[in-house]
CSV table of C-alpha atoms in Angstrom, one decimal:
chain,number,residue,atom,x,y,z
A,1,MET,CA,34.3,-4.7,1.3
A,2,LYS,CA,38.0,-4.4,-0.2
A,3,LYS,CA,37.0,-4.4,-3.9
A,4,THR,CA,34.5,-1.5,-2.9
A,5,LYS,CA,37.0,0.5,-1.5
A,6,ALA,CA,39.5,0.1,-4.2
A,7,LEU,CA,37.3,0.6,-7.1
A,8,ILE,CA,35.2,3.5,-5.8
A,9,GLY,CA,36.7,5.0,-2.5
A,10,ASP,CA,40.3,4.7,-3.6
A,11,ALA,CA,39.6,5.8,-7.1
A,12,GLY,CA,37.4,9.1,-5.8
A,13,ALA,CA,36.3,10.7,-2.7
A,14,THR,CA,35.3,9.0,0.9
A,15,PHE,CA,33.0,11.5,2.9
A,16,VAL,CA,34.0,10.9,6.6
A,17,ASN,CA,31.1,12.9,7.8
A,18,ALA,CA,28.2,11.4,5.8
A,19,PHE,CA,24.7,11.3,7.8
A,20,THR,CA,21.2,10.2,7.3
A,21,VAL,CA,18.7,12.7,8.6
A,22,THR,CA,16.6,10.1,9.9
A,23,PRO,CA,17.8,6.7,11.0
A,24,LEU,CA,15.1,4.3,9.7
A,25,CYS,CA,14.7,2.8,6.2
A,26,CYS,CA,11.5,4.0,4.7
A,27,PRO,CA,11.7,7.7,5.9
A,28,SER,CA,15.3,7.6,4.9
A,29,ARG,CA,14.9,6.2,1.5
A,30,SER,CA,12.2,8.9,1.0
A,31,SER,CA,14.6,11.6,1.7
A,32,ILE,CA,17.3,10.3,-0.6
A,33,LEU,CA,14.5,10.1,-3.4
A,34,THR,CA,13.1,13.7,-2.5
A,35,GLY,CA,15.9,15.5,-1.2
A,36,GLN,CA,13.6,16.6,1.6
A,37,TYR,CA,13.6,16.2,5.6
A,38,PRO,CA,10.8,13.8,6.9
A,39,HIS,CA,8.7,16.7,8.0
A,40,ASN,CA,8.5,17.9,4.4
A,41,HIS,CA,8.0,14.5,2.7
A,42,GLU,CA,5.8,13.3,5.7
A,43,VAL,CA,7.1,9.9,5.8
A,44,ARG,CA,7.3,9.1,9.5
A,45,ASN,CA,8.3,5.2,9.9
A,46,ASN,CA,8.1,2.0,8.1
A,47,SER,CA,4.3,1.5,8.4
A,48,LEU,CA,1.5,2.4,5.9
A,49,SER,CA,0.0,4.7,8.6
A,50,GLY,CA,3.4,6.3,9.0
A,51,ASN,CA,3.2,7.0,5.1
A,52,CYS,CA,5.7,4.4,3.9
A,53,SER,CA,4.7,4.1,0.2
A,54,SER,CA,1.1,5.2,0.8
A,55,LEU,CA,-1.1,7.1,-1.7
A,56,GLN,CA,-0.4,10.3,-0.1
A,57,TRP,CA,3.2,9.7,-0.7
A,58,GLN,CA,2.5,8.4,-4.3
A,59,LYS,CA,0.4,11.5,-5.2
A,60,GLY,CA,2.7,13.9,-3.3
A,61,PRO,CA,6.5,13.7,-3.0
A,62,GLU,CA,7.1,10.7,-5.1
A,63,SER,CA,5.5,12.3,-8.1
A,64,THR,CA,8.5,14.8,-8.4
A,65,ALA,CA,11.3,12.6,-6.8
A,66,PHE,CA,14.5,13.0,-8.5
A,67,PRO,CA,14.0,10.1,-11.1
A,68,PHE,CA,11.0,12.3,-12.5
A,69,TYR,CA,13.5,15.0,-13.4
A,70,LEU,CA,16.1,12.5,-14.8
A,71,SER,CA,13.4,11.2,-17.1
A,72,LYS,CA,12.8,14.7,-18.3
A,73,GLN,CA,16.5,15.2,-19.1
A,74,LYS,CA,16.1,12.0,-21.4
A,75,TYR,CA,18.0,9.7,-18.9
A,76,GLN,CA,17.5,6.0,-19.4
A,77,THR,CA,16.9,5.1,-16.1
A,78,PHE,CA,16.8,1.6,-14.3
A,79,PHE,CA,16.0,0.6,-10.4
A,80,ALA,CA,16.4,-2.8,-8.9
A,81,GLY,CA,16.2,-3.9,-5.4
A,82,LYS,CA,14.2,-3.1,-2.1
A,83,TYR,CA,12.5,0.2,-2.8
A,84,LEU,CA,10.2,1.2,0.3
A,85,ASN,CA,9.2,-1.1,3.0
A,86,GLN,CA,5.4,-1.1,2.3
A,87,TYR,CA,5.8,-1.0,-1.6
A,88,GLY,CA,3.6,-3.3,-3.3
A,89,LYS,CA,1.8,-4.7,-0.2
A,90,LYS,CA,-1.4,-2.7,-0.3
A,91,ASP,CA,-1.6,0.7,-2.0
A,92,GLY,CA,-1.1,0.4,-5.8
A,93,ASP,CA,0.2,-3.1,-5.3
A,94,VAL,CA,2.6,-4.6,-7.9
A,95,GLY,CA,1.2,-2.9,-10.8
A,96,TYR,CA,2.4,0.6,-9.6
A,97,VAL,CA,5.5,1.9,-11.0
A,98,PRO,CA,6.9,5.3,-9.7
A,99,PRO,CA,7.2,8.0,-12.2
A,100,GLY,CA,10.5,8.4,-13.8
A,101,TRP,CA,11.9,4.6,-14.1
A,102,ASP,CA,12.0,3.0,-17.5
A,103,GLN,CA,13.1,-0.2,-16.1
A,104,TRP,CA,11.7,-1.4,-12.7
A,105,HIS,CA,12.7,-4.6,-10.7
A,106,ALA,CA,11.3,-3.5,-7.2
A,107,LEU,CA,10.9,-5.7,-4.1
A,108,VAL,CA,7.6,-6.2,-2.6
A,109,GLY,CA,7.9,-5.5,1.2
A,110,ASN,CA,11.0,-5.6,2.9
A,111,SER,CA,14.3,-7.2,2.5
A,112,GLN,CA,14.6,-10.8,1.5
A,113,TYR,CA,17.3,-13.0,-0.1
A,114,TYR,CA,14.9,-15.8,-1.2
A,115,ASN,CA,11.2,-16.6,-1.5
A,116,TYR,CA,10.2,-13.0,-2.5
A,117,THR,CA,8.1,-11.3,-4.8
A,118,LEU,CA,9.1,-8.5,-7.5
A,119,SER,CA,7.3,-5.9,-9.6
A,120,VAL,CA,9.0,-6.3,-12.9
A,121,ASN,CA,7.9,-3.1,-14.7
A,122,GLY,CA,4.4,-3.6,-13.0
A,123,LYS,CA,4.0,-7.2,-13.4
A,124,GLU,CA,4.3,-9.7,-10.4
A,125,GLU,CA,7.2,-12.0,-10.6
A,126,LYS,CA,7.6,-14.7,-8.0
A,127,HIS,CA,10.9,-16.2,-6.8
A,128,GLY,CA,11.9,-19.3,-4.8
A,129,ASP,CA,15.1,-20.7,-3.1
A,130,SER,CA,17.6,-21.7,-5.8
A,131,TYR,CA,21.0,-19.8,-5.4
A,132,GLU,CA,21.4,-19.6,-8.9
A,133,LYS,CA,18.2,-18.4,-10.2
A,134,ASP,CA,17.0,-16.4,-7.0
A,135,TYR,CA,19.6,-15.1,-4.8
A,136,PHE,CA,18.5,-11.5,-4.8
A,137,THR,CA,21.8,-9.7,-4.7
A,138,ASP,CA,23.1,-11.5,-7.6
A,139,LEU,CA,19.8,-11.2,-9.5
A,140,ILE,CA,19.8,-7.4,-9.4
A,141,THR,CA,23.3,-7.4,-10.4
A,142,ASN,CA,22.8,-9.4,-13.4
A,143,ARG,CA,19.8,-7.4,-14.5
A,144,SER,CA,21.9,-4.2,-14.3
A,145,LEU,CA,24.5,-5.5,-16.4
A,146,HIS,CA,21.8,-6.6,-19.0
A,147,PHE,CA,20.5,-3.1,-18.9
A,148,LEU,CA,24.0,-1.5,-19.5
A,149,ASP,CA,24.2,-3.8,-22.5
A,150,ASP,CA,20.9,-3.0,-24.1
A,151,ARG,CA,20.7,0.6,-23.4
A,152,SER,CA,20.9,3.2,-26.4
A,153,PRO,CA,24.3,5.0,-26.4
A,154,GLN,CA,22.5,8.1,-27.7
A,155,HIS,CA,21.4,8.7,-24.2
A,156,PRO,CA,22.6,8.9,-20.5
A,157,PHE,CA,21.7,6.5,-18.0
A,158,PHE,CA,20.9,6.2,-14.3
A,159,LEU,CA,21.2,3.1,-12.3
A,160,MET,CA,20.0,2.5,-8.6
A,161,LEU,CA,20.7,-0.9,-7.3
A,162,SER,CA,19.3,-1.5,-3.6
A,163,PRO,CA,20.5,-5.1,-2.3
A,164,PRO,CA,19.2,-6.5,0.8
A,165,ALA,CA,22.5,-6.7,2.1
A,166,PRO,CA,23.3,-6.4,5.0
A,167,HIS,CA,19.6,-6.3,6.3
A,168,SER,CA,18.1,-9.1,8.2
A,169,PRO,CA,17.5,-12.0,7.7
A,170,TRP,CA,21.3,-12.0,6.8
A,171,THR,CA,21.3,-14.7,4.2
A,172,ALA,CA,24.7,-15.0,2.8
A,173,ALA,CA,25.5,-16.5,-0.6
A,174,PRO,CA,26.4,-20.3,0.1
A,175,GLN,CA,30.2,-19.7,-1.2
A,176,TYR,CA,30.3,-17.0,1.7
A,177,GLN,CA,28.6,-18.6,4.8
A,178,LYS,CA,31.8,-19.8,6.6
A,179,GLU,CA,33.7,-16.4,6.2
A,180,PHE,CA,34.4,-14.1,9.3
A,181,GLY,CA,34.0,-17.2,11.5
A,182,ASP,CA,36.1,-15.8,14.5
A,183,VAL,CA,34.8,-12.1,14.1
A,184,LYS,CA,32.9,-10.4,16.9
A,185,ALA,CA,31.5,-7.1,17.1
A,186,PRO,CA,33.9,-4.4,18.3
A,187,ARG,CA,34.0,-3.9,21.9
A,188,ASP,CA,35.3,-0.3,21.9
A,189,GLY,CA,33.5,3.2,22.4
A,190,SER,CA,30.0,2.7,24.2
A,191,PHE,CA,29.7,-0.7,23.5
A,192,ASP,CA,28.0,-2.3,26.7
A,193,LYS,CA,28.4,0.8,28.5
A,194,PRO,CA,25.0,1.9,30.6
A,195,GLY,CA,22.8,4.6,29.2
A,196,LYS,CA,22.8,6.7,32.1
A,197,ASP,CA,21.5,10.3,31.8
A,198,LYS,CA,19.9,9.4,28.6
A,199,HIS,CA,16.2,8.9,27.3
A,200,TRP,CA,14.6,6.1,29.2
A,201,LEU,CA,14.7,3.8,26.3
A,202,LEU,CA,18.5,3.8,26.7
A,203,ARG,CA,18.3,3.3,30.5
A,204,GLN,CA,16.0,0.1,30.2
A,205,PRO,CA,18.5,-2.5,28.8
A,206,VAL,CA,20.2,-4.8,31.2
A,207,ASN,CA,24.0,-4.0,32.0
A,208,PRO,CA,26.1,-5.6,31.3
A,209,MET,CA,24.4,-7.5,28.5
A,210,PRO,CA,23.7,-11.2,29.2
A,211,ASP,CA,25.6,-13.8,27.1
A,212,SER,CA,22.6,-14.5,25.1
A,213,SER,CA,22.6,-10.9,23.8
A,214,LEU,CA,26.2,-11.1,23.3
A,215,THR,CA,26.1,-14.3,21.2
A,216,PHE,CA,23.1,-12.9,19.3
A,217,LEU,CA,24.6,-9.7,18.3
A,218,ASP,CA,28.2,-11.4,17.3
A,219,SER,CA,26.3,-14.0,15.2
A,220,ALA,CA,24.5,-11.1,13.6
A,221,TYR,CA,27.6,-9.0,13.0
A,222,ARG,CA,29.3,-12.0,11.2
A,223,LYS,CA,26.3,-12.7,9.0
A,224,ARG,CA,26.0,-9.0,8.0
A,225,TRP,CA,29.6,-9.1,6.7
A,226,GLN,CA,28.9,-12.3,4.9
A,227,THR,CA,25.9,-10.9,2.8
A,228,LEU,CA,28.1,-7.6,2.1
A,229,LEU,CA,30.7,-9.9,0.3
A,230,SER,CA,28.1,-10.4,-2.7
A,231,VAL,CA,27.7,-6.5,-2.7
A,232,ASP,CA,31.5,-6.3,-2.9
A,233,ASP,CA,31.2,-8.7,-6.1
A,234,MET,CA,28.2,-6.5,-7.4
A,235,VAL,CA,30.8,-3.4,-7.3
A,236,GLU,CA,33.5,-5.2,-9.0
A,237,LEU,CA,31.2,-6.5,-11.7
A,238,LEU,CA,29.7,-3.0,-12.4
A,239,VAL,CA,32.9,-1.6,-12.7
A,240,LYS,CA,34.2,-3.9,-14.9
A,241,LYS,CA,31.0,-3.6,-17.2
A,242,LEU,CA,31.2,0.2,-17.3
A,243,GLU,CA,34.9,-0.4,-18.2
A,244,SER,CA,34.4,-2.8,-21.1
A,245,ILE,CA,31.8,-0.7,-22.5
A,246,LYS,CA,34.0,2.2,-22.4
A,247,GLU,CA,32.0,4.2,-19.9
A,248,LEU,CA,33.6,4.1,-16.8
A,249,ASP,CA,35.4,7.6,-17.1
A,250,ASN,CA,32.0,9.1,-18.0
A,251,THR,CA,30.3,7.6,-15.0
A,252,TYR,CA,29.7,8.8,-11.4
A,253,ILE,CA,29.2,5.9,-9.0
A,254,PHE,CA,27.9,6.5,-5.5
A,255,TYR,CA,28.1,4.1,-2.7
A,256,THR,CA,26.2,4.7,0.3
A,257,SER,CA,23.3,3.3,2.7
A,258,ASP,CA,20.2,4.8,4.3
A,259,ASN,CA,21.1,4.5,8.0
A,260,GLY,CA,23.7,3.2,10.4
A,261,TYR,CA,23.4,0.4,12.9
A,262,HIS,CA,24.4,-0.5,16.3
A,263,THR,CA,25.7,-3.9,17.9
A,264,GLY,CA,26.0,-3.7,21.6
A,265,GLN,CA,26.1,0.2,22.1
A,266,PHE,CA,24.9,1.4,25.2
A,267,SER,CA,23.9,-2.3,25.8
A,268,LEU,CA,21.3,-2.3,22.9
A,269,PRO,CA,21.9,-5.6,21.1
A,270,ILE,CA,20.9,-4.8,17.4
A,271,ASP,CA,19.1,-2.1,15.4
A,272,LYS,CA,19.1,1.6,14.5
A,273,ARG,CA,16.4,4.2,15.1
A,274,GLN,CA,18.6,6.2,17.7
A,275,LEU,CA,20.0,9.5,17.7
A,276,TYR,CA,23.6,8.6,18.3
A,277,GLU,CA,26.6,8.5,15.9
A,278,PHE,CA,26.3,4.8,15.3
A,279,ASP,CA,22.9,5.1,14.0
A,280,ILE,CA,22.8,8.4,12.0
A,281,ARG,CA,26.4,8.1,10.3
A,282,VAL,CA,26.5,6.4,7.0
A,283,PRO,CA,29.2,5.2,4.6
A,284,LEU,CA,29.5,7.4,1.2
A,285,MET,CA,32.3,7.1,-1.5
A,286,VAL,CA,31.9,8.6,-5.0
A,287,ARG,CA,34.0,8.5,-8.0
A,288,GLY,CA,33.5,10.1,-11.3
A,289,PRO,CA,34.6,12.8,-13.8
A,290,GLY,CA,36.4,15.8,-12.1
A,291,ILE,CA,36.7,13.8,-8.8
A,292,LYS,CA,40.6,13.4,-7.9
A,293,PRO,CA,41.3,9.9,-6.3
A,294,ASN,CA,42.2,9.2,-2.8
A,295,GLN,CA,40.5,12.1,-1.4
A,296,THR,CA,39.1,11.8,2.3
A,297,LEU,CA,36.5,15.0,2.7
A,298,GLN,CA,35.5,16.4,6.1
A,299,ALA,CA,32.4,18.6,5.2
A,300,PRO,CA,29.3,16.9,6.4
A,301,VAL,CA,26.9,15.7,3.6
A,302,LEU,CA,23.4,14.4,4.2
A,303,ASN,CA,21.2,11.9,2.4
A,304,ILE,CA,18.8,14.6,1.4
A,305,ASP,CA,22.2,15.9,-0.5
A,306,LEU,CA,22.1,12.9,-2.9
A,307,ALA,CA,19.0,14.0,-5.0
A,308,PRO,CA,20.3,17.6,-5.7
A,309,THR,CA,23.7,16.4,-6.4
A,310,ILE,CA,22.5,13.9,-9.0
A,311,LEU,CA,20.2,16.4,-10.4
A,312,ASP,CA,23.0,18.9,-10.7
A,313,ILE,CA,25.1,16.7,-12.4
A,314,SER,CA,22.4,15.8,-14.9
A,315,GLY,CA,22.0,19.4,-15.8
A,316,VAL,CA,18.7,20.3,-13.9
A,317,ASN,CA,18.5,24.0,-12.7
A,318,LEU,CA,18.2,23.2,-8.9
A,319,SER,CA,16.3,26.5,-8.3
A,320,SER,CA,13.4,24.8,-10.0
A,321,VAL,CA,13.4,21.9,-7.8
A,322,ASN,CA,11.9,21.6,-4.1
A,323,VAL,CA,14.8,20.3,-2.3
A,324,ASP,CA,15.9,20.8,1.4
A,325,GLY,CA,19.3,19.5,0.8
A,326,GLN,CA,22.0,20.9,-1.5
A,327,SER,CA,24.5,19.6,-4.2
A,328,PHE,CA,27.9,18.4,-3.1
A,329,LEU,CA,29.6,18.3,-6.4
A,330,SER,CA,31.6,21.3,-5.5
A,331,GLN,CA,33.1,19.6,-2.3
A,332,MET,CA,34.2,16.6,-4.6
A,333,ALA,CA,35.0,18.3,-7.8
A,334,PRO,CA,35.7,22.1,-7.2
A,335,SER,CA,36.7,22.6,-10.7
A,336,LEU,CA,33.4,21.8,-11.8
A,337,ARG,CA,31.3,23.9,-9.3
A,338,ASN,CA,31.5,26.6,-6.6
A,339,GLY,CA,29.7,25.9,-3.4
A,340,THR,CA,29.4,26.3,0.4
A,341,VAL,CA,29.2,24.0,3.4
A,342,ARG,CA,26.3,23.8,5.7
A,343,PRO,CA,27.2,24.8,9.2
A,344,VAL,CA,24.1,22.8,10.8
A,345,PHE,CA,21.8,20.2,9.9
A,346,LEU,CA,18.6,18.5,11.5
A,347,VAL,CA,18.2,14.8,12.5
A,348,GLU,CA,14.4,13.8,13.4
A,349,TYR,CA,12.7,10.6,13.9
A,350,THR,CA,9.1,9.6,15.1
A,351,GLY,CA,9.2,6.7,17.2
A,352,GLU,CA,7.0,3.4,16.5
A,353,GLY,CA,5.2,1.1,19.3
A,354,HIS,CA,2.6,-1.4,19.5
A,355,PRO,CA,-0.7,-0.7,20.8
A,356,THR,CA,-0.9,-4.0,22.5
A,357,THR,CA,1.7,-5.8,24.9
A,358,ASP,CA,4.2,-8.2,23.2
A,359,PRO,CA,3.2,-11.6,23.9
A,360,ALA,CA,6.6,-12.4,24.1
A,361,CYS,CA,7.7,-9.8,26.8
A,362,PRO,CA,4.4,-9.6,28.9
A,363,LYS,CA,5.8,-7.5,31.7
A,364,LEU,CA,6.8,-4.7,29.3
A,365,GLY,CA,3.4,-3.2,28.4
A,366,PRO,CA,2.2,-1.7,25.1
A,367,GLY,CA,3.8,1.4,23.3
A,368,LEU,CA,7.1,-0.5,22.5
A,369,SER,CA,8.5,-2.4,19.7
A,370,GLN,CA,11.7,-4.1,18.4
A,371,CYS,CA,11.9,-6.0,21.9
A,372,PHE,CA,14.7,-8.3,21.0
A,373,PRO,CA,16.7,-10.5,21.8
A,374,ASP,CA,16.0,-10.6,25.7
A,375,CYS,CA,13.2,-8.2,25.5
A,376,VAL,CA,15.4,-5.3,25.1
A,377,CYS,CA,13.2,-2.8,23.2
A,378,GLU,CA,14.9,-0.5,20.4
A,379,ASP,CA,11.9,1.6,19.8
A,380,ALA,CA,8.6,3.2,21.4
A,381,PHE,CA,5.9,5.7,20.8
A,382,ASN,CA,7.9,8.3,22.6
A,383,ASN,CA,11.2,7.5,21.1
A,384,THR,CA,10.5,10.6,19.0
A,385,TYR,CA,13.0,13.3,18.7
A,386,ALA,CA,14.6,16.1,16.9
A,387,CYS,CA,18.2,17.2,16.9
A,388,VAL,CA,20.4,20.3,15.8
A,389,ARG,CA,23.9,19.1,14.8
A,390,THR,CA,26.8,21.4,14.3
A,391,LEU,CA,29.9,20.1,12.4
A,392,ASN,CA,32.8,22.4,11.4
A,393,LYS,CA,36.5,23.2,12.1
A,394,ASP,CA,35.6,24.6,15.7
A,395,HIS,CA,32.5,22.6,16.7
A,396,ASP,CA,31.0,19.2,16.8
A,397,LEU,CA,28.0,19.5,19.0
A,398,GLN,CA,24.5,17.8,19.1
A,399,TYR,CA,21.4,19.1,21.0
A,400,CYS,CA,18.3,16.9,20.9
A,401,GLU,CA,14.7,17.3,22.2
A,402,PHE,CA,12.3,14.4,23.0
A,403,ALA,CA,8.3,14.6,22.6
A,404,ASP,CA,7.7,12.8,25.7
A,405,SER,CA,6.5,13.3,29.1
A,406,GLU,CA,9.6,14.3,30.5
A,407,SER,CA,10.6,16.8,27.7
A,408,PHE,CA,13.8,15.1,27.9
A,409,VAL,CA,16.9,16.8,26.4
A,410,GLU,CA,20.3,15.4,25.4
A,411,VAL,CA,23.5,17.5,24.7
A,412,TYR,CA,27.0,16.2,23.5
A,413,ASN,CA,30.2,17.7,23.1
A,414,LEU,CA,31.6,15.2,20.4
A,415,VAL,CA,34.9,16.9,20.3
A,416,SER,CA,35.8,15.9,24.0
A,417,ASP,CA,33.1,13.0,24.0
A,418,PRO,CA,33.0,11.3,20.6
A,419,HIS,CA,31.1,8.2,21.7
A,420,GLN,CA,28.6,10.3,23.5
A,421,LEU,CA,28.9,8.8,26.9
A,422,GLU,CA,28.3,11.8,29.1
A,423,ASN,CA,25.1,13.9,28.5
A,424,VAL,CA,25.9,17.6,29.7
A,425,TRP,CA,22.4,19.3,29.2
A,426,LYS,CA,22.5,20.0,33.0
A,427,LYS,CA,25.9,21.8,32.6
A,428,MET,CA,25.2,24.1,30.0
A,429,ASP,CA,24.3,27.8,30.2
A,430,PRO,CA,20.3,28.4,30.0
A,431,THR,CA,21.0,31.0,27.3
A,432,PHE,CA,22.9,28.4,25.2
A,433,LEU,CA,19.9,25.8,25.7
A,434,GLN,CA,17.3,28.4,24.9
A,435,ALA,CA,19.4,29.4,21.7
A,436,MET,CA,19.6,25.9,20.6
A,437,ASN,CA,15.9,25.4,21.2
A,438,GLN,CA,14.9,28.2,18.9
A,439,GLN,CA,17.2,26.9,16.4
A,440,LEU,CA,15.8,23.5,16.4
A,441,ILE,CA,12.4,25.0,16.0
A,442,LYS,CA,13.5,26.9,12.8
A,443,LEU,CA,14.9,23.7,11.5
A,444,GLN,CA,11.7,21.7,12.1
A,445,SER,CA,9.7,24.0,10.2
A,446,CYS,CA,12.2,24.9,7.3
A,447,GLN,CA,11.5,24.3,3.7
A,448,GLY,CA,13.8,24.5,0.8
A,449,ASP,CA,16.1,27.5,1.0
A,450,SER,CA,15.3,28.1,4.7
A,451,CYS,CA,16.7,24.7,5.4
A,452,ARG,CA,20.1,25.6,3.8
A,453,GLU,CA,20.3,29.2,5.3
A,454,ILE,CA,20.2,28.6,9.2
A,455,ASN,CA,23.3,29.7,10.9
A,456,THR,CA,24.9,27.7,13.7
A,457,GLY,CA,24.2,30.2,16.4
A,458,VAL,CA,27.7,29.4,17.9
A,459,ASN,CA,30.3,31.5,18.6
A,460,ASN,CA,34.1,31.3,19.2
A,461,HIS,CA,33.8,31.3,22.8
A,462,GLY,CA,31.4,28.4,23.4
A,463,TRP,CA,29.7,25.8,21.5
A,464,ILE,CA,26.1,26.6,20.8
A,465,LEU,CA,24.5,0.9,-2.9
A,466,PHE,CA,24.7,0.2,-1.5
A,467,ASN,CA,23.3,2.5,-4.1
A,468,CYS,CA,25.1,2.7,-7.2
A,469,PHE,CA,24.4,5.6,-9.5
A,470,SER,CA,26.2,5.8,-12.8
A,471,PHE,CA,26.3,9.3,-14.8
A,472,ARG,CA,28.1,9.3,-18.1
A,473,VAL,CA,29.7,12.4,-18.9
A,474,LEU,CA,30.6,13.2,-22.4
A,475,GLY,CA,33.3,15.7,-21.4
A,476,LEU,CA,33.5,17.6,-18.4
A,477,CYS,CA,31.9,20.6,-19.7
A,478,MET,CA,28.6,18.7,-20.5
A,479,LEU,CA,27.4,17.6,-17.1
A,480,ALA,CA,23.9,17.0,-18.5
A,481,HIS,CA,25.3,14.1,-20.5
A,482,CYS,CA,26.7,12.2,-17.4
A,483,HIS,CA,25.9,8.8,-16.4
A,484,THR,CA,25.1,7.7,-12.8
A,485,ALA,CA,25.4,4.5,-11.5
A,486,MET,CA,24.4,4.4,-7.9
A,487,VAL,CA,25.2,1.6,-5.6
A,488,TYR,CA,23.2,1.4,-2.3
A,489,THR,CA,23.6,-0.7,0.4
A,490,GLY,CA,20.1,-1.8,1.7
A,491,THR,CA,20.7,-0.5,5.1
A,492,LEU,CA,23.6,-0.8,7.4
A,493,GLU,CA,21.1,-1.9,8.7
């Protein structure tokens, strides 16, 4: 991703402490759209029963997601790519276009590179397996370029591009299928370490991993990088287009993802969904007016902060919007905004499991899911947790509680243990654990302002696109006329 780093990161700000508030596609994307924690938008997982693109979602949180407000600000809005995992499959079908979008090119269902169906402004469009006509990353790139050519110069614009890469099935463009031939997943940190003193799901993988799991995850790692080379091309083409139409200097470009991903950490072959750093950290780079180049910013930023930041740039009064996140415009462009850094935040996840036994893994029983390769399960009904995370110059702490029969607790001091190898729960003072429990309860019920006003409870003596948004700015004093191009890597994964 050398082009992306040079054209966005080196030209603007890189946030090294960017997080998702839930490490799974549909609830995370719902948080990006609404600026809300999952307990407020109520999308729990990737299923329709888990509220992913359900009628409840459509009639509720989605009706006032950030594109709705951009439309009211006279933005020309464009979406292309994967939207939500259940979009178009049942409720509303392909004829449903969410509020606020002028141009809509959304994938029906989950990530595909070929042989997929789109909703194009509410009409079904089927695609085959021709690279020139159908390769999904290239198709949405080309359509975004046409949108920029055809837009009205009288109004600002917003693009959101959500390519499938690097999500499975990891189908690279033909010209990139031999790249990274000798690359393997990194073997550092918690790679293939036993998940001792962790939730039972982390204690079940075979350790060390068998050769079959290693071969599988190394192949997935290479293929994921191969698919991202087309995203790298996407970024380059978008930046060149913005430059050619003389809008690059007036445009904010955000590059991020909906969740992290693991390849072998704690002997879990591949997936996301876990509370650990490798699944909750996401890339975030932003360039645009007022943002000095080559910045590396340490302040924690969440995916629920994207919506309020975009709306802040567009000129919307944030006090009129129901969001749990906060604008981080002040962090990357302090000349334009004053602001504060949050001391604490919430990570929450609702586990998924199948009611019946997986036929491929008959010894495991029901209640599990994502059991591959080698019948190593990545999720379960009781893989349901909530975490308090504090991250500032003095503390880097994570406290998590599971909703299971063990009432399991995990606590990590990431200053001394950045790879979360040791759960120090049993070593902690009971008064500390009680304080963290109370803080977690407050965060799990917070809404709006109360999500931003919770303090750390820690004292100095202990430790308690690829989304591409493009906003056009007609002068730094006129943020309401900004363009936004958001590049969003479908998922990492």
